[in-house]
Structure formats: C-alpha cells, structure tokens
PDB file of C-alpha atoms in Angstrom:
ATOM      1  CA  UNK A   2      26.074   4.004  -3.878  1.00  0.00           C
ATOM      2  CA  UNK A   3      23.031   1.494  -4.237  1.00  0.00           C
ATOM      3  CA  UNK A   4      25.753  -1.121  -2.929  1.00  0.00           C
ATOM      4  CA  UNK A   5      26.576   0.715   0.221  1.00  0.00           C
ATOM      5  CA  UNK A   6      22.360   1.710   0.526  1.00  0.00           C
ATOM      6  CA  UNK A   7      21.296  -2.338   0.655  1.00  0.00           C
ATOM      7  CA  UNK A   8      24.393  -3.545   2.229  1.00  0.00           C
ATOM      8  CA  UNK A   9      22.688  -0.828   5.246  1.00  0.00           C
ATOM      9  CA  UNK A  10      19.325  -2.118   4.491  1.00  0.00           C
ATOM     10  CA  UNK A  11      20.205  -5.635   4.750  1.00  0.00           C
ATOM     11  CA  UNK A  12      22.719  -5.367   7.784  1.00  0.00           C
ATOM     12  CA  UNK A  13      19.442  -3.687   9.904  1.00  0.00           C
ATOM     13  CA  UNK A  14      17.366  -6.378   8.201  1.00  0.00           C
ATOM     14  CA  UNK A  15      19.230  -9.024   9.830  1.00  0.00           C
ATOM     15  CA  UNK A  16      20.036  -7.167  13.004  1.00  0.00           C
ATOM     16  CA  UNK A  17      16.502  -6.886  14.043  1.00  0.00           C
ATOM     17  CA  UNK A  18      15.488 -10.353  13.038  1.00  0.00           C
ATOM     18  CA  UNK A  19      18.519 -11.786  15.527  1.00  0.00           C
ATOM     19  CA  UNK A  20      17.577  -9.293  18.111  1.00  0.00           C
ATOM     20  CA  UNK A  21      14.085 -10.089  17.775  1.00  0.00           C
ATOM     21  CA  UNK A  22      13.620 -12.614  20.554  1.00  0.00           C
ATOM     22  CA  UNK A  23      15.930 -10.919  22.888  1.00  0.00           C
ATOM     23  CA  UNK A  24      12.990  -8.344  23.847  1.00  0.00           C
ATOM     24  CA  UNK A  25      10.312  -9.263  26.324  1.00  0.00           C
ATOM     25  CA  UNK A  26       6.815  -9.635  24.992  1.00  0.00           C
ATOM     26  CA  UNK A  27       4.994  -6.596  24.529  1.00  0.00           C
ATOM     27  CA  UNK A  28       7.815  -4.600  23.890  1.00  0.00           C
ATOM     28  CA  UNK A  29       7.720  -5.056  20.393  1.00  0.00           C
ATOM     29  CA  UNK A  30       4.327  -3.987  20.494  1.00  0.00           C
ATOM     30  CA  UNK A  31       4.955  -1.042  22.180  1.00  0.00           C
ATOM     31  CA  UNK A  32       7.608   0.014  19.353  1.00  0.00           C
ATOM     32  CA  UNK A  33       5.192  -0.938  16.484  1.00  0.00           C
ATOM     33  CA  UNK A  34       2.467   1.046  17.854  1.00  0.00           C
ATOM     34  CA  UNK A  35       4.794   4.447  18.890  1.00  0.00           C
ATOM     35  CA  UNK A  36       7.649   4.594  15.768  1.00  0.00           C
ATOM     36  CA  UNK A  37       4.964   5.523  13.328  1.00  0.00           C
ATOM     37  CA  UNK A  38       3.459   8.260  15.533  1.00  0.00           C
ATOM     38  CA  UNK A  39       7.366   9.410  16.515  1.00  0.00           C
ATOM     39  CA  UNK A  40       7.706   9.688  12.730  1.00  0.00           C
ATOM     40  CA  UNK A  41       4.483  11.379  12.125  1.00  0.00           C
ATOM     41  CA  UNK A  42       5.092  13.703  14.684  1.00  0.00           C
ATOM     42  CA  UNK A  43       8.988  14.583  13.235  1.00  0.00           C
ATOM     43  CA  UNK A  44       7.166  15.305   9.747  1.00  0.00           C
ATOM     44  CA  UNK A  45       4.800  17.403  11.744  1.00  0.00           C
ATOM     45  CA  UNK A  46       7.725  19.255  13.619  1.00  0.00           C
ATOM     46  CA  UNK A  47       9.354  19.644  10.032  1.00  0.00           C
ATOM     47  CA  UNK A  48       5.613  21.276   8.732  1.00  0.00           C
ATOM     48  CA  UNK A  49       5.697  23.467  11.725  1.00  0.00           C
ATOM     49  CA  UNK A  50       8.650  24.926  10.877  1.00  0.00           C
ATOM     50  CA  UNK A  51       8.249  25.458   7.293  1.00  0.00           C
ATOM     51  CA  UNK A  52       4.560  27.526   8.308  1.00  0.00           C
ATOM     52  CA  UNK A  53       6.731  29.912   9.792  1.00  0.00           C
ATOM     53  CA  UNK A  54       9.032  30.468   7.284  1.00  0.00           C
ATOM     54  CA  UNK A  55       5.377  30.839   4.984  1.00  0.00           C
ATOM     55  CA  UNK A  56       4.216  33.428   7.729  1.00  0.00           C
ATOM     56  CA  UNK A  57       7.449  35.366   6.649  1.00  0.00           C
ATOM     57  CA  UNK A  58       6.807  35.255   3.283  1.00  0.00           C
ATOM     58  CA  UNK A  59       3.118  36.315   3.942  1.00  0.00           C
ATOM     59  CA  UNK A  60       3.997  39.467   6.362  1.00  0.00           C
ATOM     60  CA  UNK A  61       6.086  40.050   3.729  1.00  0.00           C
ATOM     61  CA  UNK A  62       3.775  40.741   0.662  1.00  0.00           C
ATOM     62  CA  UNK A  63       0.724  42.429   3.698  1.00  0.00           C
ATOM     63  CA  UNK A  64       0.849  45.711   2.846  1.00  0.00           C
ATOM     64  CA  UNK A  65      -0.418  46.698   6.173  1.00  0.00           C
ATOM     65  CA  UNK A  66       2.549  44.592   8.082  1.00  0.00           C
ATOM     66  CA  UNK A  67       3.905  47.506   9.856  1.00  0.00           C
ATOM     67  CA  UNK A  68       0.141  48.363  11.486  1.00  0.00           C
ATOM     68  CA  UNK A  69      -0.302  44.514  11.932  1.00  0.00           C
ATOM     69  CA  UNK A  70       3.536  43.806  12.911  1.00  0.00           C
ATOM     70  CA  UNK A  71       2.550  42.670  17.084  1.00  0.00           C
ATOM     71  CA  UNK A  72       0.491  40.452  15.641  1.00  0.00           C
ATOM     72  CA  UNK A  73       2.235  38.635  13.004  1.00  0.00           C
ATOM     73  CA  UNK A  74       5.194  38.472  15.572  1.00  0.00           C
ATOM     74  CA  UNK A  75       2.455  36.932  18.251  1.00  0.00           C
ATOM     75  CA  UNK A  76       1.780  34.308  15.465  1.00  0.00           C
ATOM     76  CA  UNK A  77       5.161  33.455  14.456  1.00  0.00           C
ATOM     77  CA  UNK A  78       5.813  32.931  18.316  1.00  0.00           C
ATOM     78  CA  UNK A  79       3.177  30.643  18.826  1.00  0.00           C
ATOM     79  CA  UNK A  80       3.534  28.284  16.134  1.00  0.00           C
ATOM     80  CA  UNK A  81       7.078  27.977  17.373  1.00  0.00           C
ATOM     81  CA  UNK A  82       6.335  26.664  21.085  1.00  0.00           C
ATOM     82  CA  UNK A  83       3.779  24.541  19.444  1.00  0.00           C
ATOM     83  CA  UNK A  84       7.021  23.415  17.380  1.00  0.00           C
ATOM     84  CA  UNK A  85       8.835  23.389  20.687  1.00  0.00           C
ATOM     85  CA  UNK A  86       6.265  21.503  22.723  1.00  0.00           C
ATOM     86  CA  UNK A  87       5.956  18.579  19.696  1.00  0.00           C
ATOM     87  CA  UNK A  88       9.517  18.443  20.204  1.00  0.00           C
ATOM     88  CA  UNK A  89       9.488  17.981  23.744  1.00  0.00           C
ATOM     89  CA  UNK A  90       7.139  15.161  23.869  1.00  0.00           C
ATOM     90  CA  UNK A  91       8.177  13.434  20.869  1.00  0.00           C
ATOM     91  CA  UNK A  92      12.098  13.817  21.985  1.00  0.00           C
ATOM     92  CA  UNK A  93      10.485  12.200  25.631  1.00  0.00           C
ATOM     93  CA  UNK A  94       8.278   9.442  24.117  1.00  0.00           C
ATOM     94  CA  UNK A  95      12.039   8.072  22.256  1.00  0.00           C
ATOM     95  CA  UNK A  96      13.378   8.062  25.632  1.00  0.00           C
ATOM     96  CA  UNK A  97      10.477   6.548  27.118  1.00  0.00           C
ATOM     97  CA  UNK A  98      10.522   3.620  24.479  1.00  0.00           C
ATOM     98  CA  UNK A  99      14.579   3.412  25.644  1.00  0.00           C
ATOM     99  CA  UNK A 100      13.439   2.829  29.008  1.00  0.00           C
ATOM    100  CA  UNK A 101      14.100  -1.238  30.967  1.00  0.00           C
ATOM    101  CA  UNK A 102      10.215  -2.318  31.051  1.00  0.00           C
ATOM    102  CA  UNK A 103      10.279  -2.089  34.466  1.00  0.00           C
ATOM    103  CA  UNK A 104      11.830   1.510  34.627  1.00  0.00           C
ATOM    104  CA  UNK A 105       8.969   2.381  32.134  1.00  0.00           C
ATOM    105  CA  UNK A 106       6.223   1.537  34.118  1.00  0.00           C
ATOM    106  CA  UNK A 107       7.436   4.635  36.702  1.00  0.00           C
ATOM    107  CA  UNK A 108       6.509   6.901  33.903  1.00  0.00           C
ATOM    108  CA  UNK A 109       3.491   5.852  32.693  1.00  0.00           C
ATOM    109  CA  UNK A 110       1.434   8.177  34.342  1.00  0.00           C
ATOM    110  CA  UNK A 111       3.678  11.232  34.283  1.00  0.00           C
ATOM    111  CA  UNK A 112       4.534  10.866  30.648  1.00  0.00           C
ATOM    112  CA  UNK A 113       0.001  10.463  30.429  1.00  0.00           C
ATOM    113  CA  UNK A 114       0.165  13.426  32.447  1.00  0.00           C
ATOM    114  CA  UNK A 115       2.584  15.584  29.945  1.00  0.00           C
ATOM    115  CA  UNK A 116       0.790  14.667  26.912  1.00  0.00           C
ATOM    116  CA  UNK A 117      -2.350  15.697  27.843  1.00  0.00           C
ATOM    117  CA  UNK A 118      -1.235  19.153  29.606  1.00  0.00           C
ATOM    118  CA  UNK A 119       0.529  19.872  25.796  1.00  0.00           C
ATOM    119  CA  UNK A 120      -2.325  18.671  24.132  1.00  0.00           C
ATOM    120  CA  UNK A 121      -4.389  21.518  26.220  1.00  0.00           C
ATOM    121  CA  UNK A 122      -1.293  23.911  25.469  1.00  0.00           C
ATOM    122  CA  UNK A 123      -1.461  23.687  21.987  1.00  0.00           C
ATOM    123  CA  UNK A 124      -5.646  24.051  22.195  1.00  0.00           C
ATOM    124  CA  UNK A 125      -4.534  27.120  23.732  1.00  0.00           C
ATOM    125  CA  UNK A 126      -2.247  28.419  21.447  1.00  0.00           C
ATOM    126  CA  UNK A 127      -4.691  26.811  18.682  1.00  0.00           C
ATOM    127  CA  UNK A 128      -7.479  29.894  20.419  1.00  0.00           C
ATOM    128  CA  UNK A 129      -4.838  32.141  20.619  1.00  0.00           C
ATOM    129  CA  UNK A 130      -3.959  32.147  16.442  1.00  0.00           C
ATOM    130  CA  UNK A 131      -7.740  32.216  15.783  1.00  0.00           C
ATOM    131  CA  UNK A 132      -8.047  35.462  17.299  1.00  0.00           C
ATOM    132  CA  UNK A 133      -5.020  36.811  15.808  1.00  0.00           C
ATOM    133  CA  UNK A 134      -6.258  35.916  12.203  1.00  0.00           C
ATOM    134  CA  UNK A 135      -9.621  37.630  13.107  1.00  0.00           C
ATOM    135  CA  UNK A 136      -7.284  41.079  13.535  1.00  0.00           C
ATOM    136  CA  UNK A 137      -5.013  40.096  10.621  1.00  0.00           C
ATOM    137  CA  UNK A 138      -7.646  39.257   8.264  1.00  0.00           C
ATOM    138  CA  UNK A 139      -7.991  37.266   5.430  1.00  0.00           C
ATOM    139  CA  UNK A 140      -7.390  37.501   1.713  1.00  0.00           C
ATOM    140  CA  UNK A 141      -6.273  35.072  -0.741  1.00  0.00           C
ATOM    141  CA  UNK A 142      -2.337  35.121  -0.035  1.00  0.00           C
ATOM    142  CA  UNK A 143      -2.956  33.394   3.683  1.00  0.00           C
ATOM    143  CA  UNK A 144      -6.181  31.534   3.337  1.00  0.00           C
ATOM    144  CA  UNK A 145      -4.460  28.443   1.988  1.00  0.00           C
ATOM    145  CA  UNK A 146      -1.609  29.251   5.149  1.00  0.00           C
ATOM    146  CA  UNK A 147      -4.507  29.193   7.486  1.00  0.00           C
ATOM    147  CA  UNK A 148      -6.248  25.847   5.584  1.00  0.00           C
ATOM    148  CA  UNK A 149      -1.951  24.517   5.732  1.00  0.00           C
ATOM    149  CA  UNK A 150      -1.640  25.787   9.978  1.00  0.00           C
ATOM    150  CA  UNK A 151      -5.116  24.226  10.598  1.00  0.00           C
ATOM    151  CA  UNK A 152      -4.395  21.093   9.655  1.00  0.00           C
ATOM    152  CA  UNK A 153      -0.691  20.529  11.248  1.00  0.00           C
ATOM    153  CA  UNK A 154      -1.911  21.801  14.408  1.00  0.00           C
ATOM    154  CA  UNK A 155      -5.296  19.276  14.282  1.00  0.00           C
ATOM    155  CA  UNK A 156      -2.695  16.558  13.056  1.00  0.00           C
ATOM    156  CA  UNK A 157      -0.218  17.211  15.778  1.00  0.00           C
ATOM    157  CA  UNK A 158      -2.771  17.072  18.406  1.00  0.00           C
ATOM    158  CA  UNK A 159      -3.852  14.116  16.980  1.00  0.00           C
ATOM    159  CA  UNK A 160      -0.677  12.635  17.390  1.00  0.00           C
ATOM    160  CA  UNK A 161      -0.305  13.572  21.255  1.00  0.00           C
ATOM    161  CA  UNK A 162      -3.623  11.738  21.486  1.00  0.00           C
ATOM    162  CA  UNK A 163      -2.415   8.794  19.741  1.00  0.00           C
ATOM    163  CA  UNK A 164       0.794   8.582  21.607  1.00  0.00           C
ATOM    164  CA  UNK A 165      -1.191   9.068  24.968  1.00  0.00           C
ATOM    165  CA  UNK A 166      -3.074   5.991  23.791  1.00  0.00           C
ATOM    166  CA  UNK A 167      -0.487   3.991  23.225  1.00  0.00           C
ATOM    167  CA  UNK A 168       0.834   4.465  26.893  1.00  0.00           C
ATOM    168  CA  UNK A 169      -2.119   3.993  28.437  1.00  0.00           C
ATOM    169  CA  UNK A 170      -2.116   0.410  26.721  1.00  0.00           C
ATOM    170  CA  UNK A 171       0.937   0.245  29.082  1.00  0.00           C
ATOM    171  CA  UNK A 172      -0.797   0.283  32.299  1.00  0.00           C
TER     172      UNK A 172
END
C-alpha cells in the first residue's frame, strides 16, 4: 500500500517538475497563490455541511422545536446556499485557473464581479442567521454551534476576499 502511495507521490513529483517550464510565466504564480484558497475553501464547504447536520442534532434536543420549527428550517436553509454559493465560486475559480492565459483575461472582471456579489450574499445571509438566533435563543447546547457557524462563515468570506485578490493581481 505505502508502495503504490509513493510510487503516486513520486510519479506527480516528477510530472510537475518536467511540466514546469512548459507554463508561461505568471501562471505558476497564479496556481500557487489560488490552490491553497481552493483547498481552504473545500474544507470550508466540508464545515458547512457538517453545521447543518449539528443544527439537526440541536433542533433535536430544543424542547421548544415544534414552536421554533420555521425558524430552525430558515437556518438550516441558509447555511446551505451559503454551502451552495462557496461551491459555486470555488467550482468557477478551478475552471478559471483551467483557462489559456489569454482566454482568462476575458474573465477577470466578471469572475471580480461574482465574488464580490457572493461575498455580499453571504453578509446577507450572515444578517439573516443573527436574527434568527435572537428568536431561537441561546443556551449552552448551541452557543459553541453559533461560536463553530461564526467562524466558517467569517472564514469563508475571507476566502472569497482572498480569491478576489488573487484575480485582481491578474489585471
């Protein structure tokens, strides 16, 4: 099993290196600088996803759920289009790293554009979950859920804002 793992490692290790110069300057940059946010972003998706199945858990054990059912419901929805719109732009930023140089400069300023209106999407959704924990309440089986959605939702905008960055570098 380790034999197959590093005969994989070493066969991508090698590939890289002898495609290496093939890529025009700046390129390579441009890969450094986005991967790490792509992967960020993928572990943020993941996080996203595994709040909700916590907010399950939570309306579970609240003994008021059926009273307070609209707005748990409201609150599993909107953590799952901020899910959704992570997924969008990170599933659009690998396509936009796929993209001939040339064909990538097209898209600069749309895929700016994008990035910034989910970034102001999710600060909507972000206003949205405040006031549904002010009508939910909280007691010491969500606050570390809320302390857990706060900071995936400051982390994924943070990534937007990163990626956004990186683009602009583009231009």
């Amino acid at each position: 099993m380790y034999r197959i793992l590093s005969a994989v490692c070493l066969a991508m290790l090698v590939s890289t290196s002898l495609f290496a110069g093939d890529k025009p300057e700046g390129i390579s940059d441009l890969h450094d600088q986005m991967v790490p946010v792509l992967q960020e972003l993928s572990e943020n998706i993941d996080a996203l996803n595994d709040i909700q199945k916590q907010m399950d858990n939570s309306k579970a054990s609240d003994e008021n759920y059926d009273e307070k059912k609209n707005i748990w419901l409201s609150s599993v929805l909107t953590f799952s289009a901020i899910g959704s719109v992570c997924e969008y732009e990170q599933d659009l930023l690998e396509l936009f790293l796929d993209l001939r140089p040339q064909n990538r400069m097209r898209y600069v300023n749309v895929r700016i554009k994008s990035i910034e209106s989910s970034i102001r999407q999710i600060e909507i959704f972000k206003e949205q979950i405040a006031i549904n924990r002010l009508l939910l309440g909280e007691n010491q089986s969500n606050r570390s859920l809320f302390e857990l959605e706060d900071h995936v939702i400051g982390q994924s905008l943070s990534l937007l804002k990163k990626g956004a960055l990186v683009i602009r570098t583009i231009k």
